[in-house]
Coordinates of C-alpha atoms and ligand atoms in Angstrom, one line a residue:
M1 CA 0.0 0.0 0.0
M2 CA 1.0 3.6 -0.6
T3 CA 2.6 5.4 2.3
M4 CA 0.1 7.6 4.1
R5 CA 0.9 10.5 6.4
V6 CA -1.8 11.2 8.9
L7 CA -2.0 14.3 11.1
G8 CA -3.7 13.5 14.4
I9 CA -5.4 16.1 16.6
E10 CA -6.4 15.3 20.2
S11 CA -8.5 17.8 22.3
S12 CA -10.9 15.7 24.4
C13 CA -9.9 16.9 27.8
D14 CA -7.0 19.1 29.1
E15 CA -4.2 18.3 26.7
T16 CA -3.9 19.6 23.1
G17 CA -1.9 17.1 21.1
V18 CA -0.9 17.1 17.5
A19 CA 1.2 14.5 15.7
V20 CA 2.1 13.1 12.3
Y21 CA 2.2 9.3 11.8
D22 CA 3.7 7.9 8.6
T23 CA 2.5 4.4 7.8
E24 CA 6.0 3.4 6.6
A25 CA 8.3 5.5 8.8
G26 CA 6.2 5.6 12.0
L27 CA 5.8 8.5 14.2
L28 CA 7.5 11.6 12.6
A29 CA 6.7 14.2 15.3
H30 CA 4.3 15.0 18.1
A31 CA 3.7 18.3 19.9
L32 CA 1.7 18.6 23.2
H33 CA 0.4 21.3 25.4
T34 CA -1.0 20.4 28.8
Q35 CA -3.4 22.7 30.5
M36 CA -2.6 21.3 33.9
A37 CA -1.2 24.5 35.4
M38 CA -4.3 26.4 34.2
H39 CA -6.7 24.1 35.9
A40 CA -4.6 23.6 39.0
E41 CA -6.1 26.5 40.9
Y42 CA -9.6 25.1 40.5
G43 CA -8.5 21.6 41.6
G44 CA -9.9 20.0 38.4
V45 CA -10.6 20.6 34.7
V46 CA -12.9 23.5 34.0
P47 CA -14.5 22.6 30.6
E48 CA -15.1 26.1 29.3
L49 CA -11.5 27.1 30.0
A50 CA -10.3 23.9 28.4
S51 CA -12.2 24.6 25.2
R52 CA -10.8 28.2 25.0
D53 CA -7.2 27.0 25.6
H54 CA -7.5 24.3 22.9
I55 CA -8.5 27.1 20.5
R56 CA -5.4 29.1 21.4
R57 CA -3.0 26.2 21.1
V58 CA -4.0 23.9 18.3
V59 CA -2.8 26.0 15.3
P60 CA 0.6 26.9 16.8
L61 CA 1.1 23.2 17.9
T62 CA 0.2 22.0 14.4
R63 CA 2.9 24.4 12.9
E64 CA 5.4 23.2 15.5
C65 CA 4.7 19.6 14.8
L66 CA 5.0 19.9 11.0
K67 CA 8.2 21.9 11.5
T68 CA 9.7 19.2 13.7
A69 CA 8.7 16.6 11.1
G70 CA 10.2 18.7 8.3
L71 CA 6.9 18.7 6.5
T72 CA 4.3 21.2 5.2
L73 CA 0.6 20.8 5.1
A74 CA 0.9 19.7 1.4
D75 CA 2.7 16.5 2.6
L76 CA -0.3 15.3 4.5
D77 CA -2.6 12.6 3.2
A78 CA -5.4 12.5 5.9
I79 CA -6.4 14.2 9.1
A80 CA -7.5 12.2 12.2
Y81 CA -9.2 13.8 15.2
T82 CA -10.7 12.6 18.5
Q83 CA -14.4 12.5 18.0
G84 CA -15.1 11.3 21.5
P85 CA -15.6 10.5 24.3
G86 CA -14.7 13.6 26.2
L87 CA -15.8 17.2 26.9
G88 CA -18.2 18.4 24.2
G89 CA -16.7 21.9 23.8
A90 CA -13.1 20.6 23.9
L91 CA -13.8 17.9 21.3
L92 CA -15.5 20.5 19.0
V93 CA -12.2 22.4 18.7
G94 CA -10.2 19.5 17.4
A95 CA -13.1 18.4 15.2
A96 CA -13.5 21.9 13.7
V97 CA -9.8 22.4 13.1
A98 CA -9.4 18.9 11.5
N99 CA -12.4 19.4 9.3
G100 CA -11.5 22.9 8.4
L101 CA -7.9 21.9 7.5
A102 CA -9.0 18.9 5.6
F103 CA -11.7 20.9 3.7
G104 CA -9.1 23.5 2.7
L105 CA -6.5 20.9 1.7
N106 CA -9.0 18.6 0.0
L107 CA -8.0 15.7 2.3
P108 CA -10.1 13.0 4.0
V109 CA -10.9 13.1 7.8
I110 CA -10.9 10.2 10.1
P111 CA -12.9 10.4 13.4
V112 CA -11.1 8.5 16.1
H113 CA -12.3 7.1 19.4
H114 CA -10.1 8.4 22.2
L115 CA -9.9 5.1 24.0
E116 CA -9.0 3.3 20.9
G117 CA -6.2 5.7 20.7
H118 CA -5.0 4.8 24.2
L119 CA -5.6 1.1 23.4
L120 CA -3.4 1.1 20.3
S121 CA -0.8 3.5 21.8
P122 CA 1.5 0.5 22.8
M123 CA 1.8 -0.1 19.1
L124 CA 4.1 3.0 19.1
A125 CA 6.5 1.1 21.4
N126 CA 9.4 -1.0 20.2
P127 CA 8.7 -3.9 20.1
A128 CA 5.0 -3.5 19.5
P129 CA 2.6 -6.3 20.6
E130 CA 0.9 -8.6 18.1
F131 CA -2.8 -9.4 18.2
P132 CA -4.5 -10.9 20.1
F133 CA -3.9 -9.4 23.6
V134 CA -5.6 -8.4 26.8
A135 CA -5.6 -4.7 27.3
L136 CA -5.8 -3.0 30.7
L137 CA -7.1 0.5 30.0
V138 CA -6.5 2.7 33.0
S139 CA -7.1 6.4 32.5
G140 CA -8.7 9.3 34.4
G141 CA -12.1 8.5 33.0
H142 CA -12.1 4.8 32.3
T143 CA -10.9 1.5 33.7
Q144 CA -11.6 -1.5 31.5
L145 CA -10.1 -4.9 30.7
M146 CA -10.6 -5.7 27.0
A147 CA -9.9 -8.7 24.8
V148 CA -8.4 -7.2 21.7
R149 CA -8.3 -9.5 18.6
G150 CA -7.6 -6.8 16.0
V151 CA -8.2 -3.1 15.3
G152 CA -11.8 -2.5 16.4
D153 CA -12.3 -6.0 17.5
Y154 CA -12.8 -5.4 21.2
D155 CA -14.7 -7.3 23.9
T156 CA -15.1 -5.8 27.3
L157 CA -14.2 -8.4 29.9
G158 CA -14.7 -6.2 32.9
E159 CA -14.7 -2.6 34.0
T160 CA -15.0 -0.4 37.0
L161 CA -18.5 -0.1 38.5
D162 CA -17.8 3.3 39.9
D163 CA -14.6 5.5 39.9
A164 CA -11.9 4.9 37.3
A165 CA -8.4 4.1 38.6
G166 CA -7.0 7.5 37.7
E167 CA -10.0 9.2 39.2
A168 CA -9.4 7.2 42.5
F169 CA -5.8 8.4 42.4
D170 CA -6.9 12.0 41.8
K171 CA -9.7 12.1 44.4
T172 CA -7.5 10.4 47.1
A173 CA -4.7 12.8 46.4
K174 CA -7.2 15.7 46.8
L175 CA -8.3 14.5 50.2
L176 CA -4.7 14.2 51.2
G177 CA -4.2 17.8 50.2
L178 CA -1.9 17.1 47.4
P179 CA -1.8 19.5 44.4
Y180 CA -3.7 18.8 41.2
P181 CA -3.3 16.6 39.2
G182 CA -3.1 14.2 42.1
G183 CA -2.2 10.9 40.4
P184 CA 1.5 11.4 39.7
E185 CA 1.9 13.5 42.9
L186 CA 0.4 10.7 45.0
S187 CA 2.5 8.1 43.4
R188 CA 5.7 10.1 44.0
L189 CA 4.8 10.3 47.7
A190 CA 3.9 6.6 47.8
E191 CA 7.4 5.7 46.8
Q192 CA 8.7 7.2 50.0
G193 CA 6.0 5.4 52.1
D194 CA 6.2 2.3 54.2
P195 CA 4.0 -0.5 52.7
A196 CA 3.6 -2.3 56.0
R197 CA 2.2 0.5 58.2
F198 CA -1.4 0.6 57.0
T199 CA -3.5 -1.9 55.1
L200 CA -6.5 -0.8 53.0
P201 CA -9.2 -3.0 51.5
R202 CA -8.8 -4.6 48.0
P203 CA -12.3 -4.0 46.6
M204 CA -13.8 -6.9 44.6
L205 CA -10.4 -8.8 44.6
R206 CA -12.3 -12.1 44.9
S207 CA -15.5 -11.2 43.0
G208 CA -14.7 -14.0 40.5
D209 CA -15.2 -11.6 37.5
F210 CA -13.2 -8.9 35.9
D211 CA -15.1 -6.0 37.3
M212 CA -13.5 -3.5 39.7
S213 CA -14.7 -0.8 42.1
F214 CA -12.5 2.0 43.6
S215 CA -14.9 4.4 45.3
G216 CA -14.8 2.4 48.5
L217 CA -11.1 2.6 48.6
K218 CA -11.2 6.4 48.6
T219 CA -13.7 6.3 51.4
A220 CA -11.4 3.9 53.4
V221 CA -8.6 6.5 52.9
L222 CA -10.8 9.2 54.2
T223 CA -11.6 7.2 57.3
L224 CA -7.9 6.4 57.8
V225 CA -7.0 10.1 57.5
R226 CA -9.6 11.1 60.1
Q227 CA -8.4 8.4 62.4
Q228 CA -4.8 9.5 62.1
E229 CA -5.7 13.2 62.5
A230 CA -7.6 12.4 65.7
A231 CA -4.7 10.3 67.0
C232 CA -2.1 13.1 66.5
G233 CA -4.5 15.9 67.2
G234 CA -3.8 17.9 64.0
A235 CA -2.6 17.8 60.5
L236 CA -0.8 14.7 59.3
D237 CA 3.0 14.7 59.1
H238 CA 4.8 14.0 55.9
T239 CA 5.7 10.4 56.8
T240 CA 2.1 9.5 57.7
R241 CA 0.8 11.0 54.4
A242 CA 3.4 9.0 52.5
D243 CA 2.5 5.8 54.3
I244 CA -1.2 6.3 53.5
C245 CA -0.3 7.0 49.8
R246 CA 1.7 3.8 49.8
A247 CA -1.2 1.8 51.3
F248 CA -3.6 3.2 48.7
Q249 CA -1.2 2.4 45.8
E250 CA -0.5 -1.1 47.1
A251 CA -4.3 -1.8 47.2
I252 CA -5.0 -0.4 43.7
V253 CA -2.0 -2.1 42.1
E254 CA -2.9 -5.4 43.6
V255 CA -6.4 -5.3 42.3
L256 CA -5.3 -4.2 38.8
V257 CA -2.6 -6.9 38.6
S258 CA -4.8 -9.6 39.9
K259 CA -7.7 -8.8 37.6
S260 CA -5.3 -8.6 34.6
L261 CA -3.8 -12.0 35.4
A262 CA -7.3 -13.5 35.7
A263 CA -8.2 -12.0 32.3
L264 CA -5.1 -13.6 30.7
K265 CA -5.9 -16.9 32.2
A266 CA -9.6 -16.9 31.1
T267 CA -8.8 -15.8 27.5
G268 CA -5.7 -18.0 27.2
M269 CA -3.9 -15.0 25.8
Q270 CA -0.2 -14.5 26.4
R271 CA 0.1 -10.7 25.9
L272 CA -1.0 -7.9 28.2
V273 CA -1.0 -4.4 27.0
I274 CA -1.3 -1.4 29.4
A275 CA -2.8 1.9 28.2
G276 CA -4.0 5.2 29.7
G277 CA -2.5 7.6 32.1
V278 CA -2.3 5.3 35.1
G279 CA 0.0 3.1 32.9
A280 CA 2.7 5.7 33.8
N281 CA 2.6 4.5 37.4
R282 CA 6.0 2.9 38.3
Q283 CA 4.7 0.6 41.0
L284 CA 2.1 -0.8 38.7
R285 CA 4.7 -1.4 36.0
A286 CA 7.1 -3.1 38.4
A287 CA 4.3 -5.4 39.7
L288 CA 3.2 -6.3 36.2
D289 CA 6.8 -6.9 35.1
H290 CA 7.3 -9.2 38.1
A291 CA 4.1 -11.2 37.4
A292 CA 5.0 -11.4 33.7
H293 CA 8.4 -12.9 34.5
R294 CA 6.9 -15.4 36.9
R295 CA 4.0 -16.4 34.7
R296 CA 5.7 -16.2 31.4
F297 CA 3.5 -13.7 29.6
A298 CA 4.6 -10.6 27.8
V299 CA 3.7 -7.1 28.9
Y300 CA 3.7 -4.0 26.7
Y301 CA 3.5 -0.4 27.7
P302 CA 3.3 2.7 25.6
P303 CA 6.4 4.9 25.9
L304 CA 6.0 7.0 29.1
S305 CA 5.4 10.2 27.2
L306 CA 2.5 8.6 25.3
C307 CA 0.7 7.2 28.3
T308 CA -1.4 10.2 29.0
D309 CA -3.4 12.1 26.4
N310 CA -1.4 12.9 23.2
G311 CA -1.8 13.4 19.5
A312 CA 0.4 10.5 18.5
M313 CA -2.1 7.9 19.5
I314 CA -4.8 9.6 17.6
A315 CA -2.6 9.8 14.4
Y316 CA -1.7 6.2 14.9
A317 CA -5.4 5.0 15.4
G318 CA -6.4 7.2 12.4
A319 CA -3.7 5.4 10.3
A320 CA -5.1 2.0 11.5
R321 CA -8.6 3.1 10.3
L322 CA -8.0 4.6 6.9
T323 CA -11.1 2.8 5.8
L324 CA -13.1 5.2 7.9
A325 CA -11.8 8.2 6.0
T326 CA -14.5 10.4 4.6
P327 CA -14.4 13.8 2.8
A328 CA -14.4 16.7 5.2
G329 CA -17.7 18.5 5.7
A330 CA -20.4 18.4 8.3
F331 CA -19.1 16.9 11.5
S332 CA -20.2 16.0 15.0
V333 CA -18.6 15.0 18.2
R334 CA -19.5 12.1 20.6
P335 CA -19.0 13.1 24.2
R336 CA -20.3 9.6 25.2
W337 CA -19.3 6.7 23.1
P338 CA -18.9 3.1 24.3
L339 CA -15.6 1.5 23.0
A340 CA -17.1 -1.9 22.5
S341 CA -19.5 -0.4 19.9
L342 CA -16.8 0.1 17.3
E343 CA -16.7 -1.9 14.1
A344 CA -13.8 -4.2 13.5
V345 CA -11.4 -3.5 10.7
A346 CA -11.4 -6.3 8.1
R347 CA -8.2 -8.4 8.2
Ligands
KG4_1 O1 -5.2 8.9 30.0 P1 -5.2 10.1 30.7 O2 -4.2 11.2 30.3 O3 -6.5 10.9 30.5 C1 -7.8 10.4 30.4 O4 -8.1 10.0 29.2 O5 -8.4 10.2 31.4 O6 -5.1 9.8 32.2 C2 -5.0 10.7 33.2 C3 -5.1 10.0 34.5 C4 -5.2 11.0 35.7 O7 -6.2 10.5 36.6 C5 -3.8 10.9 36.4 O8 -3.9 11.2 37.7 C6 -3.4 9.5 36.1 O9 -3.9 9.3 34.8 N1 -1.9 9.3 36.2 C7 -1.4 8.6 37.1 C8 0.1 8.7 36.9 N2 0.2 9.5 35.9 C9 -1.0 9.9 35.4 N3 -1.9 7.8 38.1 C10 -1.0 7.2 38.9 N4 0.3 7.2 38.8 C11 0.9 8.0 37.8 N5 2.2 8.0 37.7
ZN2 ZN1 -7.1 9.8 27.8

């Protein structure tokens, strides 16, 4: 097949990402702007501010990305963008820019499912996994175990019944008074903590299925914090906070690892792929590597920089779905969009 160069635009939440993926040469460049600092003073993402910032960033980032790749707009063959799920207004920015560019350049557009982007992001690692594999998708909004047999051929094995893993990290961090975004901050503190001092519950560890639940864990942390505050008669010291972070991380990692192992066993698959922001967590990676070594399965991660939201995964997923390319024109976004509803790509 002819080489295709796909520009990918991500704007579903608080990161503006632009990338160019070449079906022969691989990822040529990617540029990213994170709005983290802007949302930090509100303790969470403010949708309207997110949309406005995407508008400011997307064109300069596109220029920067093309420059890094040594390309001009004329070198592109298709434009992929995140159609959903995500924040409606934020999605509209990427969708409008992608369709506008494509209309002007007479190129096709490819609407991409954000989670499919995450799911396929380990394909940008070297070595990339082969199909089929079990995917553990752990982001701020989603926590799912999927059986993946090909592009678009996804079965949900299990998912969280309440909070997503990343959400649990963020909410727990917030109640420990850690700065936004809490996940990476909490995990840094956890690394200094003593795993033996506190034990928190492992929700649904033995539920016999692949579903998970993390909202009870957050409540258990709250109870523990109150107990400790009462015991010392004031604010928690650094060591106690680190020990609580460690206990939380131990619990969440054990549940994620144990459910992933059960999914491998049930499907008979020998490859596990981790995707989404929580995939950046070092303790999770260490525990999975350890299990993979013992049980002789292979585990794949996206490169660290591509774990959280980025344009590269959207450009890649777009290139994997060239069959969905349509002429630019009227467009829509899909703030809610179940991953398992996607159509498989013919193989
Ligand atoms: O995939 P992502 O960038 O955005 C969504 O699509 O949701 O994931 C962001 C989530 C946040 O909840 C963040 O706290 C979490 O990933 N996260 C981490 C780490 N880095 C990011 N959680 C735990 N440990 C980390 N190192
Ligand atoms: Zn994401």
